[in-house]
Short mmCIF file of C-alpha atoms (C1' of nucleotides) in Angstrom, two decimals:
data_model
loop_
_atom_site.label_atom_id
_atom_site.label_comp_id
_atom_site.label_asym_id
_atom_site.label_seq_id
_atom_site.Cartn_x
_atom_site.Cartn_y
_atom_site.Cartn_z
CA UNK A 29 15.81 11.00 28.70
CA UNK A 30 12.71 12.95 29.64
CA UNK A 31 10.06 14.14 27.22
CA UNK A 32 10.41 11.16 24.89
CA UNK A 33 6.77 10.20 24.83
CA UNK A 34 5.49 7.31 22.80
CA UNK A 35 1.88 7.35 21.71
CA UNK A 36 -0.08 4.89 19.61
CA UNK A 37 -1.91 6.74 16.86
CA UNK A 38 -5.65 6.89 17.52
CA UNK A 39 -8.73 6.85 15.33
CA UNK A 40 -8.85 10.63 15.34
CA UNK A 41 -5.32 10.79 13.93
CA UNK A 42 -6.50 8.92 10.84
CA UNK A 43 -9.90 10.59 10.44
CA UNK A 44 -8.34 13.61 8.73
CA UNK A 45 -7.33 14.74 5.28
CA UNK A 46 -5.42 11.87 3.71
CA UNK A 47 -2.68 14.09 2.37
CA UNK A 48 -2.10 15.57 5.81
CA UNK A 49 -2.08 12.17 7.48
CA UNK A 50 0.32 10.89 4.83
CA UNK A 51 2.68 13.77 5.46
CA UNK A 52 2.48 13.18 9.21
CA UNK A 53 3.26 9.47 8.93
CA UNK A 54 6.83 10.22 7.81
CA UNK A 55 8.93 9.69 10.94
CA UNK A 56 6.30 7.63 12.74
CA UNK A 57 6.97 4.00 13.60
CA UNK A 58 5.27 0.93 12.26
CA UNK A 59 5.21 -1.68 15.02
CA UNK A 60 4.48 -5.36 14.51
CA UNK A 61 3.91 -7.71 17.42
CA UNK A 62 3.98 -11.22 16.06
CA UNK A 63 5.16 -14.73 16.75
CA UNK A 64 8.74 -13.59 16.21
CA UNK A 65 8.47 -10.82 18.82
CA UNK A 66 8.21 -7.09 18.33
CA UNK A 67 9.64 -5.25 15.34
CA UNK A 68 9.53 -1.53 14.68
CA UNK A 69 10.40 0.45 11.59
CA UNK A 70 10.59 4.17 11.00
CA UNK A 71 8.26 5.09 8.16
CA UNK A 72 10.16 6.95 5.43
CA UNK A 73 7.93 6.71 2.37
CA UNK A 74 4.16 6.62 1.85
CA UNK A 75 1.58 7.23 -0.86
CA UNK A 76 -1.90 8.71 -0.50
CA UNK A 77 -4.95 7.37 -2.36
CA UNK A 78 -7.76 9.83 -2.05
CA UNK A 79 -11.44 9.44 -2.86
CA UNK A 80 -13.56 8.06 -5.68
CA UNK A 81 -12.22 10.47 -8.26
CA UNK A 82 -8.58 9.42 -7.79
CA UNK A 83 -8.15 7.15 -10.78
CA UNK A 84 -5.02 5.59 -9.28
CA UNK A 85 -7.02 4.33 -6.32
CA UNK A 86 -8.59 0.89 -6.17
CA UNK A 87 -11.72 2.64 -4.93
CA UNK A 88 -12.11 4.66 -8.12
CA UNK A 89 -14.18 1.89 -9.66
CA UNK A 90 -16.54 1.79 -6.74
CA UNK A 91 -17.26 -0.21 -3.64
CA UNK A 92 -16.47 -3.88 -4.22
CA UNK A 93 -15.65 -6.73 -1.85
CA UNK A 94 -12.00 -5.75 -2.03
CA UNK A 95 -12.35 -1.99 -1.72
CA UNK A 96 -15.10 -2.07 0.89
CA UNK A 97 -12.53 -1.62 3.64
CA UNK A 98 -11.38 1.66 2.11
CA UNK A 99 -14.90 3.04 2.54
CA UNK A 100 -14.98 2.05 6.21
CA UNK A 101 -13.60 3.24 9.48
CA UNK A 102 -10.29 5.09 9.62
CA UNK A 103 -7.35 3.48 11.37
CA UNK A 104 -8.05 0.07 9.88
CA UNK A 105 -5.58 -1.95 7.80
CA UNK A 106 -6.13 -2.52 4.08
CA UNK A 107 -3.87 -5.35 2.95
CA UNK A 108 -4.04 -6.78 -0.54
CA UNK A 109 -2.04 -9.08 -2.81
CA UNK A 110 -0.62 -7.59 -5.97
CA UNK A 111 0.84 -9.42 -8.99
CA UNK A 112 -0.09 -12.67 -7.27
CA UNK A 113 3.01 -12.46 -5.09
CA UNK A 114 3.47 -9.37 -2.99
CA UNK A 115 1.39 -7.89 -0.21
CA UNK A 116 0.80 -4.16 0.19
CA UNK A 117 -0.12 -2.59 3.53
CA UNK A 118 -2.28 0.53 3.76
CA UNK A 119 -3.95 2.51 6.54
CA UNK A 120 -7.54 3.65 5.92
CA UNK A 121 -8.19 7.36 6.46
CA UNK A 122 -11.00 9.94 6.50
CA UNK A 123 -14.64 9.66 7.49
CA UNK A 124 -16.71 6.54 6.93
CA UNK A 125 -18.08 6.40 3.41
CA UNK A 126 -15.17 8.34 1.92
CA UNK A 127 -12.71 5.86 0.38
CA UNK A 128 -9.08 6.69 1.09
CA UNK A 129 -5.92 5.02 2.34
CA UNK A 130 -2.18 5.44 2.68
CA UNK A 131 0.26 2.87 1.32
CA UNK A 132 3.38 2.30 3.43
CA UNK A 133 6.18 2.08 0.88
CA UNK A 134 9.42 2.10 2.91
CA UNK A 135 10.75 1.90 6.47
CA UNK A 136 14.12 1.94 8.20
CA UNK A 137 14.60 -0.82 10.73
CA UNK A 138 17.14 -2.86 12.65
CA UNK A 139 20.60 -2.32 14.00
CA UNK A 140 22.56 -1.41 12.03
CA UNK A 141 19.74 0.47 10.38
CA UNK A 142 18.71 -0.78 6.98
CA UNK A 143 16.28 0.62 4.46
CA UNK A 144 13.41 -1.61 3.45
CA UNK A 145 12.37 0.03 0.22
CA UNK A 146 9.16 -1.12 -1.44
CA UNK A 147 5.71 -2.04 -0.12
CA UNK A 148 6.14 -5.75 -0.82
CA UNK A 149 9.44 -5.85 1.03
CA UNK A 150 7.95 -4.00 4.00
CA UNK A 151 5.20 -6.58 4.27
CA UNK A 152 7.62 -9.47 3.93
CA UNK A 153 9.94 -8.06 6.59
CA UNK A 154 7.10 -7.43 9.03
CA UNK A 155 5.09 -10.56 8.39
CA UNK A 156 2.08 -8.68 7.06
CA UNK A 157 -0.35 -10.52 4.83
CA UNK A 158 -4.07 -10.62 4.10
CA UNK A 159 -4.77 -12.20 7.46
CA UNK A 160 -4.31 -8.65 8.78
CA UNK A 161 -6.74 -7.08 6.32
CA UNK A 162 -9.39 -5.07 8.21
CA UNK A 163 -7.40 -5.19 11.43
CA UNK A 164 -7.95 -2.25 13.75
CA UNK A 165 -4.59 -0.47 14.03
CA UNK A 166 -5.70 1.51 17.09
CA UNK A 167 -6.14 -1.46 19.42
CA UNK A 168 -2.44 -1.70 20.33
CA UNK A 169 -2.37 -5.37 19.38
CA UNK A 170 -0.47 -7.10 16.56
CA UNK A 171 0.04 -4.02 14.41
CA UNK A 172 -0.03 -0.30 15.12
CA UNK A 173 1.70 3.01 14.44
CA UNK A 174 3.57 4.99 17.11
CA UNK A 175 4.42 8.64 17.45
CA UNK A 176 7.80 8.76 19.18
CA UNK A 177 7.91 12.54 19.21
CA UNK A 178 10.43 12.82 16.40
CA UNK A 179 9.91 16.01 14.47
CA UNK A 180 10.45 15.81 10.71
CA UNK A 181 10.69 19.18 9.00
CA UNK A 182 8.96 19.99 5.74
CA UNK A 183 12.30 20.51 4.04
CA UNK A 184 13.28 16.93 4.86
CA UNK A 185 10.43 15.51 2.79
CA UNK A 186 10.03 15.32 -0.98
CA UNK A 187 6.67 15.15 -2.69
CA UNK A 188 6.77 12.98 -5.79
CA UNK A 189 4.44 11.20 -8.23
CA UNK A 190 3.19 7.81 -7.15
CA UNK A 191 4.80 4.62 -8.45
CA UNK A 192 3.19 2.12 -10.80
CA UNK A 193 0.03 4.08 -11.58
CA UNK A 194 0.70 5.19 -15.15
CA UNK A 195 -2.78 4.01 -16.10
CA UNK A 196 -4.31 6.79 -14.00
CA UNK A 197 -4.02 9.63 -16.49
CA UNK A 198 -3.58 13.05 -14.93
CA UNK A 199 -3.84 11.50 -11.47
CA UNK A 200 -0.57 9.65 -12.02
CA UNK A 201 1.32 12.94 -11.96
CA UNK A 202 -0.09 14.25 -8.69
CA UNK A 203 2.53 14.55 -5.93
CA UNK A 204 0.85 12.13 -3.56
CA UNK A 205 4.05 10.27 -2.63
CA UNK A 206 5.97 11.52 0.41
CA UNK A 207 9.58 10.44 0.87
CA UNK A 208 12.19 11.36 3.42
CA UNK A 209 15.22 12.95 1.79
CA UNK A 210 18.69 11.46 1.95
CA UNK A 211 17.86 7.76 1.91
CA UNK A 212 20.29 5.45 0.14
"C1'" DA B 19 13.80 -6.00 -20.49
"C1'" DG B 20 11.22 -10.20 -19.12
"C1'" DA B 21 9.25 -13.57 -16.04
"C1'" DT B 22 6.68 -14.41 -12.26
"C1'" DT B 23 1.92 -15.16 -9.83
"C1'" DG B 24 -3.06 -15.46 -8.42
"C1'" DA B 25 -6.97 -12.49 -6.75
"C1'" DT B 26 -10.12 -9.42 -8.66
"C1'" DC B 27 -13.42 -7.52 -11.75
"C1'" DC B 28 -16.06 -6.98 -15.75
"C1'" DA B 29 -17.47 -8.05 -20.35
"C1'" DT B 30 -18.28 -11.62 -23.41
"C1'" DT C 8 -17.04 -18.21 -16.88
"C1'" DG C 9 -12.79 -16.38 -19.31
"C1'" DG C 10 -9.30 -13.24 -19.62
"C1'" DA C 11 -7.15 -8.77 -19.05
"C1'" DT C 12 -5.28 -6.32 -15.47
"C1'" DC C 13 -2.46 -5.33 -11.63
"C1'" DA C 14 -0.56 0.61 -5.88
"C1'" DA C 15 5.80 -5.23 -7.25
"C1'" DT C 16 10.08 -7.64 -7.19
"C1'" DC C 17 13.80 -10.50 -8.86
"C1'" DT C 18 17.00 -11.88 -12.28
"C1'" DG C 19 19.38 -11.36 -16.35
#
DNA sequence: AGATTGATCCAT
DNA sequence: TGGATCAATCTG
């Protein structure tokens, strides 16, 4: 088939408004090149964490050893351990000095296709852990995101409140979660 | 609903 | 230095 271009997302793709990048990540592909070979998953759910004032964001309490990566260069991985057990994978966005990132919450992968629903499950399935924290996702090595020229219409995406951030007051209700409609 | 698990952060 | 907290998941 002609016209089916594949492009690895570049720094410039991530150096934009986090909400817009989050929206655009739906339908892109997370690709992991590891010891077990190459795996790819179609991204179907993400959450945006935007700036110092976003009380749901780890960065809302300032720049610390953990959140430092969120203040850094866009297109870099932010991977952390939550509840002592599960890893969560994020992509850093926006200009340097502005803390923001997008959590990858669900992908569809494999044949037959199966939904991997939940950030901890995504990391487990793709072998992502803190060893990949601060990795440059634009290098085309180990971990990156591909645009495979699949258009996803606005009407195919729901905007919902983020999960597990009830502590964040009014910020908990903001529709910063983007999910593809029609998933099981 | 309750247990799990350990890094992180801040106040004691 | 101690302890509350946590962007989750599994089992019942």
